[in-house]
Coordinates of C-alpha atoms (C1' of nucleotides) in Angstrom, one line a residue:
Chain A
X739 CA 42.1 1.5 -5.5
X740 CA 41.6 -2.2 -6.6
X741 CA 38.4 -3.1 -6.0
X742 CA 37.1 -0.1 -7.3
X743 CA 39.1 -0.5 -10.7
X744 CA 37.9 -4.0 -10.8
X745 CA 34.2 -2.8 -10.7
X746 CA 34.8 -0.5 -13.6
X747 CA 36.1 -3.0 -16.0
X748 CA 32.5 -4.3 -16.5
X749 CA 30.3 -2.6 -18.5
X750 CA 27.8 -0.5 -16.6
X751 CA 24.1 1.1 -17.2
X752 CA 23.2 4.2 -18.1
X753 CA 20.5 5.3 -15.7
X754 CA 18.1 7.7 -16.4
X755 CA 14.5 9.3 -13.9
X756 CA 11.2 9.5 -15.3
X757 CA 9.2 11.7 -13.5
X758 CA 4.9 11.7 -13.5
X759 CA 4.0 14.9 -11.8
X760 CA 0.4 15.1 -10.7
X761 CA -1.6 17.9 -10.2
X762 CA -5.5 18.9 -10.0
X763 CA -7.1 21.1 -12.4
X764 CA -9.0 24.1 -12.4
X765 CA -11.9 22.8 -10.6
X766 CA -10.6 21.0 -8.1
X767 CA -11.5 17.8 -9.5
X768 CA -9.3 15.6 -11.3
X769 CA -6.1 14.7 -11.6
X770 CA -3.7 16.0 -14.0
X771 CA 0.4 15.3 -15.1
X772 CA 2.5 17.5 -16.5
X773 CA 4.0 16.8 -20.0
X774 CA 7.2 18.2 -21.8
X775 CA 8.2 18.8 -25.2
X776 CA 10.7 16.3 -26.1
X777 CA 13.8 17.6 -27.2
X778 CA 15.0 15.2 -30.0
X779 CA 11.8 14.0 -31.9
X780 CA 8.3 15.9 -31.7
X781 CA 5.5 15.0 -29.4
X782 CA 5.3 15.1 -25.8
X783 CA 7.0 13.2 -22.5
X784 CA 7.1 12.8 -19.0
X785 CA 10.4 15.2 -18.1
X786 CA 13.5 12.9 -17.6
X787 CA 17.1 13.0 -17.4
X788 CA 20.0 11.0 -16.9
X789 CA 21.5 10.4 -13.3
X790 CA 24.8 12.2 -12.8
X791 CA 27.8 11.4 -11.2
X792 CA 27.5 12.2 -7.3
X793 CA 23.6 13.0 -7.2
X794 CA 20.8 11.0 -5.8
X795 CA 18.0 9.9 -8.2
X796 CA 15.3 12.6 -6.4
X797 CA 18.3 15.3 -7.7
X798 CA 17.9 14.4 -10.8
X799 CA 14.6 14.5 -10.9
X800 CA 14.4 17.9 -9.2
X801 CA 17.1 19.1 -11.8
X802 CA 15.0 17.7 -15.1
X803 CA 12.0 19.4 -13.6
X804 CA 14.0 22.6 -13.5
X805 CA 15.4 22.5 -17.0
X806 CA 12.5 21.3 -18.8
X807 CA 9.5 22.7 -16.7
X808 CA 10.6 25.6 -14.4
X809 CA 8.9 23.7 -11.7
X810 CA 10.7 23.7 -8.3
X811 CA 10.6 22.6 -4.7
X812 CA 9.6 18.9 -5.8
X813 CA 9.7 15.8 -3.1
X814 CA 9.7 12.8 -5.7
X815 CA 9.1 9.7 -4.5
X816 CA 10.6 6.4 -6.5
X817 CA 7.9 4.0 -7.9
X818 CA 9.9 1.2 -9.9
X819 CA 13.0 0.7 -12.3
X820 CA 12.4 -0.2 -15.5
X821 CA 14.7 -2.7 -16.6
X822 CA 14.2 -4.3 -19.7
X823 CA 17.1 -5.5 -22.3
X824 CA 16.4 -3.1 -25.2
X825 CA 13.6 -0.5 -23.9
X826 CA 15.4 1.9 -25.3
X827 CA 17.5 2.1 -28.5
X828 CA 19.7 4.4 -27.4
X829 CA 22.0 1.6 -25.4
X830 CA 21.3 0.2 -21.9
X831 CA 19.6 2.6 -20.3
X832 CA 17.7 1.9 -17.2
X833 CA 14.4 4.3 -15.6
X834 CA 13.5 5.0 -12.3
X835 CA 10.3 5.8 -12.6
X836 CA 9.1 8.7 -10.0
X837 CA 5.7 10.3 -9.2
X838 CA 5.6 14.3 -7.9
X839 CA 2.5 16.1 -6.6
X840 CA 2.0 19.9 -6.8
X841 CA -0.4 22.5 -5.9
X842 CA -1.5 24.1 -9.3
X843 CA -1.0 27.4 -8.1
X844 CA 3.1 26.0 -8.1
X845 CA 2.8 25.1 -12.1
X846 CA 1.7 29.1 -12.9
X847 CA 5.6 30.3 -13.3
X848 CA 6.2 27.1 -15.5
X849 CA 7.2 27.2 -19.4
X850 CA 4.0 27.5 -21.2
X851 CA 5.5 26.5 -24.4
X852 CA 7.6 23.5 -23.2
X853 CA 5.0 22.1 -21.1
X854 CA 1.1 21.0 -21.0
X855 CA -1.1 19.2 -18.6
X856 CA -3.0 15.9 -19.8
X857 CA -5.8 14.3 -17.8
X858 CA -4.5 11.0 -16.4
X859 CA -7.2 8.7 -17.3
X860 CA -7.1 10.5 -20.9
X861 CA -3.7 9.9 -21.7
X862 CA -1.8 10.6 -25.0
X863 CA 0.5 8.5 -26.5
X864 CA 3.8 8.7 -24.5
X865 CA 6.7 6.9 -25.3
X866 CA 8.7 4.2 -23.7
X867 CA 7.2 3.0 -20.5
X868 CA 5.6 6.8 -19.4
X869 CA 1.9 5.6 -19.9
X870 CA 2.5 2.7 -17.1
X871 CA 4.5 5.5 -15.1
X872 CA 1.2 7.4 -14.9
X873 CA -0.3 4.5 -13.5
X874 CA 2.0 3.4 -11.0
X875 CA 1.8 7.0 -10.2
X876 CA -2.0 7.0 -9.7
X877 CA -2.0 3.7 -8.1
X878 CA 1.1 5.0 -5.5
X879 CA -1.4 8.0 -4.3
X880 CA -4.5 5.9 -4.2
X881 CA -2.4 4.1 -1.5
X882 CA -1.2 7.6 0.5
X883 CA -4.4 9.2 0.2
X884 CA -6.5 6.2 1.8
X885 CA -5.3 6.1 5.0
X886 CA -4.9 10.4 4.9
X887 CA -6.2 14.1 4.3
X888 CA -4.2 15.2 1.5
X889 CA -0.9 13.9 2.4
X890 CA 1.3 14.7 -0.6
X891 CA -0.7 18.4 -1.2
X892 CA -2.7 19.2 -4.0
X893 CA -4.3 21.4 -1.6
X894 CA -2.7 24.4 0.8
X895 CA -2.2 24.2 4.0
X896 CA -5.9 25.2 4.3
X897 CA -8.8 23.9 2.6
X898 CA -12.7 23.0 3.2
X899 CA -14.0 19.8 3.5
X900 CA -15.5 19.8 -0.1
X901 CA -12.2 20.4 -1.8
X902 CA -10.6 17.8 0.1
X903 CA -13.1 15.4 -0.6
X904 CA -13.0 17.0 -4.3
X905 CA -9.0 15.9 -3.9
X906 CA -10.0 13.2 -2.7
X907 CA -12.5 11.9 -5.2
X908 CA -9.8 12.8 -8.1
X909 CA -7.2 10.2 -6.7
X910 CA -9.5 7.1 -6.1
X911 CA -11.7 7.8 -9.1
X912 CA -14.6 6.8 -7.2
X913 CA -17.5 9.1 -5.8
X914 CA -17.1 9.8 -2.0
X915 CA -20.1 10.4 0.1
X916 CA -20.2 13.9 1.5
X917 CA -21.5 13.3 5.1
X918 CA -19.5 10.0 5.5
X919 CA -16.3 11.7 4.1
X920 CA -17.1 14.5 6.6
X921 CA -17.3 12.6 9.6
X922 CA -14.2 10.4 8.9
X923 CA -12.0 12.7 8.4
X924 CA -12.7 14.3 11.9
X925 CA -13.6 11.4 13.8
X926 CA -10.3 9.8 12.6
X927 CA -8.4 13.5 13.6
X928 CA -6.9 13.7 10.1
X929 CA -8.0 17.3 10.2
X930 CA -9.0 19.9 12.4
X931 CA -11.4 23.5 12.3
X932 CA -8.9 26.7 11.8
X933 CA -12.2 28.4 13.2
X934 CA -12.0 30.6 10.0
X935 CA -14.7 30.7 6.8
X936 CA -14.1 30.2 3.4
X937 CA -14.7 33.0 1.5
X938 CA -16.8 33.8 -2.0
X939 CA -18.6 30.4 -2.8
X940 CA -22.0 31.3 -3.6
X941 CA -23.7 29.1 -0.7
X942 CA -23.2 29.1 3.1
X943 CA -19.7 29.5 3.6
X944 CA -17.7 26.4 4.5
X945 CA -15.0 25.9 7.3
X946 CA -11.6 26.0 6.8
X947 CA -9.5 22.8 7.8
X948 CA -5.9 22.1 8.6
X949 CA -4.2 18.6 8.4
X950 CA -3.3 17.4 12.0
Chain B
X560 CA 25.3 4.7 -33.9
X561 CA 26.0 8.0 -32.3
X562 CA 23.8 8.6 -29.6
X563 CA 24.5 5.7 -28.5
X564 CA 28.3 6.9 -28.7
X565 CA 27.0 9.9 -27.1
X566 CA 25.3 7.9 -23.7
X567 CA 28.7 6.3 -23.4
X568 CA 30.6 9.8 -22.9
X569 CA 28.9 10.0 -19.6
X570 CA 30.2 8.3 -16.3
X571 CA 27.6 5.1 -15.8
X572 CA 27.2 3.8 -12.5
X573 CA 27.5 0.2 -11.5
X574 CA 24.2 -1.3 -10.7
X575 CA 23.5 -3.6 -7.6
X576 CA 20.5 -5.9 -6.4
X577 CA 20.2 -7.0 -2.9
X578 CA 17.0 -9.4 -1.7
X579 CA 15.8 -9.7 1.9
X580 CA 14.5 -13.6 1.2
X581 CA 11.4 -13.9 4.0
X582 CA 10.1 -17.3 5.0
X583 CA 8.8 -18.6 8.0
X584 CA 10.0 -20.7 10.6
X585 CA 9.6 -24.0 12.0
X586 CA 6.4 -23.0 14.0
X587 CA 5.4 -21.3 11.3
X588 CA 4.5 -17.9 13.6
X589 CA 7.9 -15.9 13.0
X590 CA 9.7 -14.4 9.6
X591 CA 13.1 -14.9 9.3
X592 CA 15.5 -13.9 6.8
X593 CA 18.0 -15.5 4.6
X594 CA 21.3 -14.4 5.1
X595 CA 24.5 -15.6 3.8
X596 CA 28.3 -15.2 4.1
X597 CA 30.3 -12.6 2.6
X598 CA 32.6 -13.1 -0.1
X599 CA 34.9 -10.1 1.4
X600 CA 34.9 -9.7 4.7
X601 CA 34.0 -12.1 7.8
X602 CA 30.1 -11.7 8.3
X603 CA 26.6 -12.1 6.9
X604 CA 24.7 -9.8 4.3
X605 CA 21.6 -10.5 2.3
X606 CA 22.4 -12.3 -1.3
X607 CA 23.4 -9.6 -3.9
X608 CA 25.5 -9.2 -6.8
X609 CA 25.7 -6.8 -10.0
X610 CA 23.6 -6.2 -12.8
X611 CA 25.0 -7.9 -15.7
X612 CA 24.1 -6.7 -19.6
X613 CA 21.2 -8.0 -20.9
X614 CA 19.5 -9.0 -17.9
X615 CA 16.5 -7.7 -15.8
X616 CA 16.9 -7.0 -12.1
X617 CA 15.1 -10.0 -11.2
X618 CA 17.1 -12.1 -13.3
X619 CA 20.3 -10.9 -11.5
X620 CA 18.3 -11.5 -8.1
X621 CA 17.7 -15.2 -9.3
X622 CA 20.9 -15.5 -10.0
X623 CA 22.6 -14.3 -6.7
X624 CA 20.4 -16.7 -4.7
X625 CA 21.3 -19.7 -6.9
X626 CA 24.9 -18.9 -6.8
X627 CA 25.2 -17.7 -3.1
X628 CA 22.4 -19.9 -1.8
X629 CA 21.6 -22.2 -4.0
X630 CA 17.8 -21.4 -3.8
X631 CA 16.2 -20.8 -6.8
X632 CA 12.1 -20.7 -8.4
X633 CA 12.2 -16.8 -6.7
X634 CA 10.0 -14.1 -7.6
X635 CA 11.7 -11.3 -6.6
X636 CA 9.5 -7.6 -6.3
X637 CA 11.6 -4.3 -6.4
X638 CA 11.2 -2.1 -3.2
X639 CA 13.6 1.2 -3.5
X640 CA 16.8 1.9 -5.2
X641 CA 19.8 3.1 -2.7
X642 CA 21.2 6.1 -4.2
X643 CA 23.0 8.1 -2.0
X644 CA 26.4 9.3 -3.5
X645 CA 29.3 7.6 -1.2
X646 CA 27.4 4.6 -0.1
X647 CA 29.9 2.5 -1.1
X648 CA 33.4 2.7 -0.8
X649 CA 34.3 0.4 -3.8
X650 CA 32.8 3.7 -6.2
X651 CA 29.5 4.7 -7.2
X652 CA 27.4 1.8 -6.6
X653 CA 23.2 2.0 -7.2
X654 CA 21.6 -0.7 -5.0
X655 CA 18.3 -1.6 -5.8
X656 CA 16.7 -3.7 -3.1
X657 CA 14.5 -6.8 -3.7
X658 CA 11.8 -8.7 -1.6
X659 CA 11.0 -12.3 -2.5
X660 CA 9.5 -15.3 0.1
X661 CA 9.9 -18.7 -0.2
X662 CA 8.2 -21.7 1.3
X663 CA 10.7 -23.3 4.4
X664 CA 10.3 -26.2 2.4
X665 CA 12.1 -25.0 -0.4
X666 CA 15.0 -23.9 1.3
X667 CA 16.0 -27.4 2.1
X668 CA 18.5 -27.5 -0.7
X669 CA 20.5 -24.2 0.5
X670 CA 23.9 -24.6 0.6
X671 CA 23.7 -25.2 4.5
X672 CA 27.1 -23.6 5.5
X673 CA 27.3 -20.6 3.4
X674 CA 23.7 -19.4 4.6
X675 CA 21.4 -18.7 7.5
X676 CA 17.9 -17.6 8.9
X677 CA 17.5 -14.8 11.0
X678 CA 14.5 -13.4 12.9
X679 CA 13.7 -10.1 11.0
X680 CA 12.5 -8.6 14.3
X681 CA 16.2 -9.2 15.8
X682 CA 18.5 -8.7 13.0
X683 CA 22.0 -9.4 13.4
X684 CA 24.7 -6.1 12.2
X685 CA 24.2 -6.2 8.5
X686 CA 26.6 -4.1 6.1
X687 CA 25.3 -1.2 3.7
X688 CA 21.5 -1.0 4.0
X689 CA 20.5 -4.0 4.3
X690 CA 19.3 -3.6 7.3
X691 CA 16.5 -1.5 6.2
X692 CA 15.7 -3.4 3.1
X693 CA 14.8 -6.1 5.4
X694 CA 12.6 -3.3 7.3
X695 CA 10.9 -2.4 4.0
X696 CA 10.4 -6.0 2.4
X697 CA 8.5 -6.6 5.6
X698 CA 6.2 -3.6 5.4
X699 CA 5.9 -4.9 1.9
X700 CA 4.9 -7.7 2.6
X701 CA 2.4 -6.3 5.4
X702 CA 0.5 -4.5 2.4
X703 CA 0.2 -7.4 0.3
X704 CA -1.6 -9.4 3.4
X705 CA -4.0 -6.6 4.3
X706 CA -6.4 -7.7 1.9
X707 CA -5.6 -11.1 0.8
X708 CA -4.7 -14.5 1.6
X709 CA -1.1 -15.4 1.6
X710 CA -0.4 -13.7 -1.5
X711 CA 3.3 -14.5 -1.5
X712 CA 2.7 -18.0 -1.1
X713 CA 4.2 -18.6 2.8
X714 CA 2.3 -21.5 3.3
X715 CA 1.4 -24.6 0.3
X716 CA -1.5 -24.4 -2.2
X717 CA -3.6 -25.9 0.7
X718 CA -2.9 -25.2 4.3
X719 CA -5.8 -24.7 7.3
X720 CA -7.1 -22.0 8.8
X721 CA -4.5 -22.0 12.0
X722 CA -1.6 -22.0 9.5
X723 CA -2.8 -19.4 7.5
X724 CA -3.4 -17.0 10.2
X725 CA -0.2 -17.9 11.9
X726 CA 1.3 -17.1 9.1
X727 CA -0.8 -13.5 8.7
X728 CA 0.1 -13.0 12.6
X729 CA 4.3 -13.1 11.9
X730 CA 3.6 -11.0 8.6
X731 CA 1.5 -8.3 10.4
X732 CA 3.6 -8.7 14.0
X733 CA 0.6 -8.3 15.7
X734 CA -1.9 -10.9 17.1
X735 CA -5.3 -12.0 15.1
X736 CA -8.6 -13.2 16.6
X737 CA -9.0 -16.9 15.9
X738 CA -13.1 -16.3 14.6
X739 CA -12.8 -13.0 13.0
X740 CA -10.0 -14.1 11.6
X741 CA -11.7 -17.0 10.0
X742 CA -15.4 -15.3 8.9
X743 CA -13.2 -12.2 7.4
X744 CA -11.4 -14.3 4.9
X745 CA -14.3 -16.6 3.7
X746 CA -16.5 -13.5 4.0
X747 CA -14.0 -12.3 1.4
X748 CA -14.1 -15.5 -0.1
X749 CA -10.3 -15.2 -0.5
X750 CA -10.2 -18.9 0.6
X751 CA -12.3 -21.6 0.0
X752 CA -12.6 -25.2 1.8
X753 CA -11.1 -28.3 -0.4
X754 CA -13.1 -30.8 1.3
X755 CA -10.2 -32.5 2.9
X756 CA -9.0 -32.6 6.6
X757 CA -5.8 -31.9 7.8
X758 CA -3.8 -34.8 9.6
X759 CA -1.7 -35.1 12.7
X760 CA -2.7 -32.6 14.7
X761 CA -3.3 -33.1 18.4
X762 CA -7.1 -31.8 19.0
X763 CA -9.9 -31.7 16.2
X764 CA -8.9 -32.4 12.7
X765 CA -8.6 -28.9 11.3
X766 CA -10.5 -28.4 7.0
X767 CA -7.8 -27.6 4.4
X768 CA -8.2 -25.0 2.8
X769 CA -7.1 -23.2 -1.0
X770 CA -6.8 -19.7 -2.1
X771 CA -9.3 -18.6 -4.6
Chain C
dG452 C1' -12.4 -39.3 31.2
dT453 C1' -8.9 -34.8 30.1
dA454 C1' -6.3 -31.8 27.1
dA455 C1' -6.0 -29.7 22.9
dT456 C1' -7.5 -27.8 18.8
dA457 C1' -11.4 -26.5 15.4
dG458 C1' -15.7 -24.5 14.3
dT459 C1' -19.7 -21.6 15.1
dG460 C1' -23.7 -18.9 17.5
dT461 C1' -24.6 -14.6 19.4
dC462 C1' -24.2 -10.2 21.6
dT463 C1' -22.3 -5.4 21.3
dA464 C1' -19.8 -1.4 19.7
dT465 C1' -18.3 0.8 15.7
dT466 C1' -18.7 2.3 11.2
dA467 C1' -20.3 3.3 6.3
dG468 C1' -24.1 4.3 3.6
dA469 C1' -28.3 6.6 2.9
dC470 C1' -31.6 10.1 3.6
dA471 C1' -33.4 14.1 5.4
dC472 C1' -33.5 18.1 7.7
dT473 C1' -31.5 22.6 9.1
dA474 C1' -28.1 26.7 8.4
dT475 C1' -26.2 30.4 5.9
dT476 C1' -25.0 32.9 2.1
dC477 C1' -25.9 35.3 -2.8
dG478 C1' -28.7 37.5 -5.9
Chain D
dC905 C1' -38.0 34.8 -1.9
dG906 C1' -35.2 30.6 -4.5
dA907 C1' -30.8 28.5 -5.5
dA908 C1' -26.7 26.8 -3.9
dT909 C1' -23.7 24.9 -0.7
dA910 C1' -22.5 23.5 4.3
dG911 C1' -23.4 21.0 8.4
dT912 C1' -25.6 17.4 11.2
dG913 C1' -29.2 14.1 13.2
dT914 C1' -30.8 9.5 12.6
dC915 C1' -31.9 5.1 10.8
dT916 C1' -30.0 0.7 8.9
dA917 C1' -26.8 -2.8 7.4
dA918 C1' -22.3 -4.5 7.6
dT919 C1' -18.4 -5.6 10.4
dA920 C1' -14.9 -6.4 14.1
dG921 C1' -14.3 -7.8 18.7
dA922 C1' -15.4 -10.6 22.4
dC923 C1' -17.2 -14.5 24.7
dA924 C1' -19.1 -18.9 25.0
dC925 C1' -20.5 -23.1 23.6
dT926 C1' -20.1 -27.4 20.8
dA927 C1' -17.2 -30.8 17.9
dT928 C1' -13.6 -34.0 17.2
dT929 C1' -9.4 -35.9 17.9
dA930 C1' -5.1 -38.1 20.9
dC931 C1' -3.9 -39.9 25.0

DNA sequence: GTAATAGTGTCTATTAGACACTATTCG
DNA sequence: CGAATAGTGTCTAATAGACACTATTAC
């Protein structure tokens, strides 16, 4: 095939995915991303790979997660290619950038020696362009979780009003009003009552909700 | 240097931009698109070319529109990369797709017979996916005028209230009250009057106004 | 004058924010 | 019982939507 021969002759990119995977932590309230070992110097990175032949970029990400983490059933999302001459001494190497969410409960059969979870707005020093990853990644669900309850998943399929507002409060950084929260949600039908309770807080037990 | 030996033992793909260019028409109430003709094949696609080394993205954006439509002072935003394998049957081709507006007035010096404007609410039959890059430069776009004042720069560094929201009204594709319209954004203070008074106009002399 | 466009006063319905009160559980 | 958490009634301030009226120009 011509054509195609006469793309090859020019030199080409190595493209690689950068993943920030988000998740909560133990209480419920604030957002963490998951951090690997990196493989050829020490310290710690987002997990990333380099795209191969005949696999979309949300593949690779998927397969990086796999292989470095042990963390499946992913739906990345693409947040921005990184593009600059000489970000990376390696060669010419472009990043898609890509941001993850996961339930915590997903993270438990992870490796626990390749992997740790840092607070996003206590970063640690990440190299190449992973600390604006986390940010674009922040930013991107700020966005989905304005206009929706939960959208991406940190929670179940069931939750009660104060960990989604908990959820809530983690993304957008920024207290929510219980009662208005409340009453937005449901007057907006982004949720609805399963009819069930929650079971073993210590105060009246709270409603259980399900995402319309 | 050996890893970089090493990056180069791996198949690379080639590396595309593509830009839906939005501007507005005469009337100043619809988007249209820029489109131009195709170097292969009879018909129109949005300006594109591939990544050369040593250049960003939005330097190879640049330098399709100056070469296929001789427009140039762009700003072009990333949207989405276009992975999927077989997309293109020259080989594997990554496309990433671009968004950038320009003022009517500066597409005067476009090379008249190798381009054209097109309604982006009636597009013509576009080749790869460019048909839904135009579709998601225009939901970009939608976001970016949610909460400010002709961000992208539509309209001149002064302009009056009826432009503005004209302009706001083909971004948004739905109609906007004249008076809310006009307490919202200096409520906001995203504009602010310059004193002056617009000329030629049929009724009432409209006050120019900049953005803040 | 009329037609056309611009600017603004005002009423109402909706909504967020704030506060307070009641409800239900544990220990 | 008190402590803790959940749910809701109600007041207020801010805002969008709707309508109407006035203002200023061309003809």
């Amino acid at each position: 095939m011509a054509e195609r021969r006469a793309l090859e002759r020019y030199p080409r990119p190595s493209v690689a995915v950068d993943a920030a995977v988000l998740t909560l932590d133990a209480s419920g309230r604030s957002l963490l991303v998951l951090e690997v070992r990196r493989a050829e110097s020490p310290g710690w990175a987002l997990p990333g790979t380099f795209l191969h032949e005949g696999e979309t970029l949300a593949d690779a990400v998927r397969r990086a997660l796999l292989d470095k983490a042990g963390v499946e059933g992913l739906a990345p999302r693409q947040l921005h290619v990184f593009d600059a001459p000489g970000r990376d001494d390696r060669g010419w190497v472009l990043s898609v950038a890509h941001v993850a969410v996961v339930r915590p409960e997903h993270l438990e059969g992870a490796f626990r020696d390749r992997t740790r979870l840092t607070p996003v707005d206590r970063p640690g020093r990440l190299p190449w362009d992973h600390a604006d990853i986390i940010g674009l990644a922040v930013d991107d669900l700020r966005e989905r979780y304005r206009e929706k309850a939960d959208p991406d998943g940190l929670l179940g399929d069931t939750f009660t009003l104060s960990e989604l507002r908990h959820a809530h409060e983690a993304v957008s950084g920024r207290r929510i009003l219980r009662d208005a929260f409340a009453r937005g949600m449901l007057r907006r039908e982004l949720i609805e009552s399963t009819g069930e309770a929650a079971e073993g807080g210590r105060g009246r037990p709270a409603e259980m909700f399900r995402r319309t």
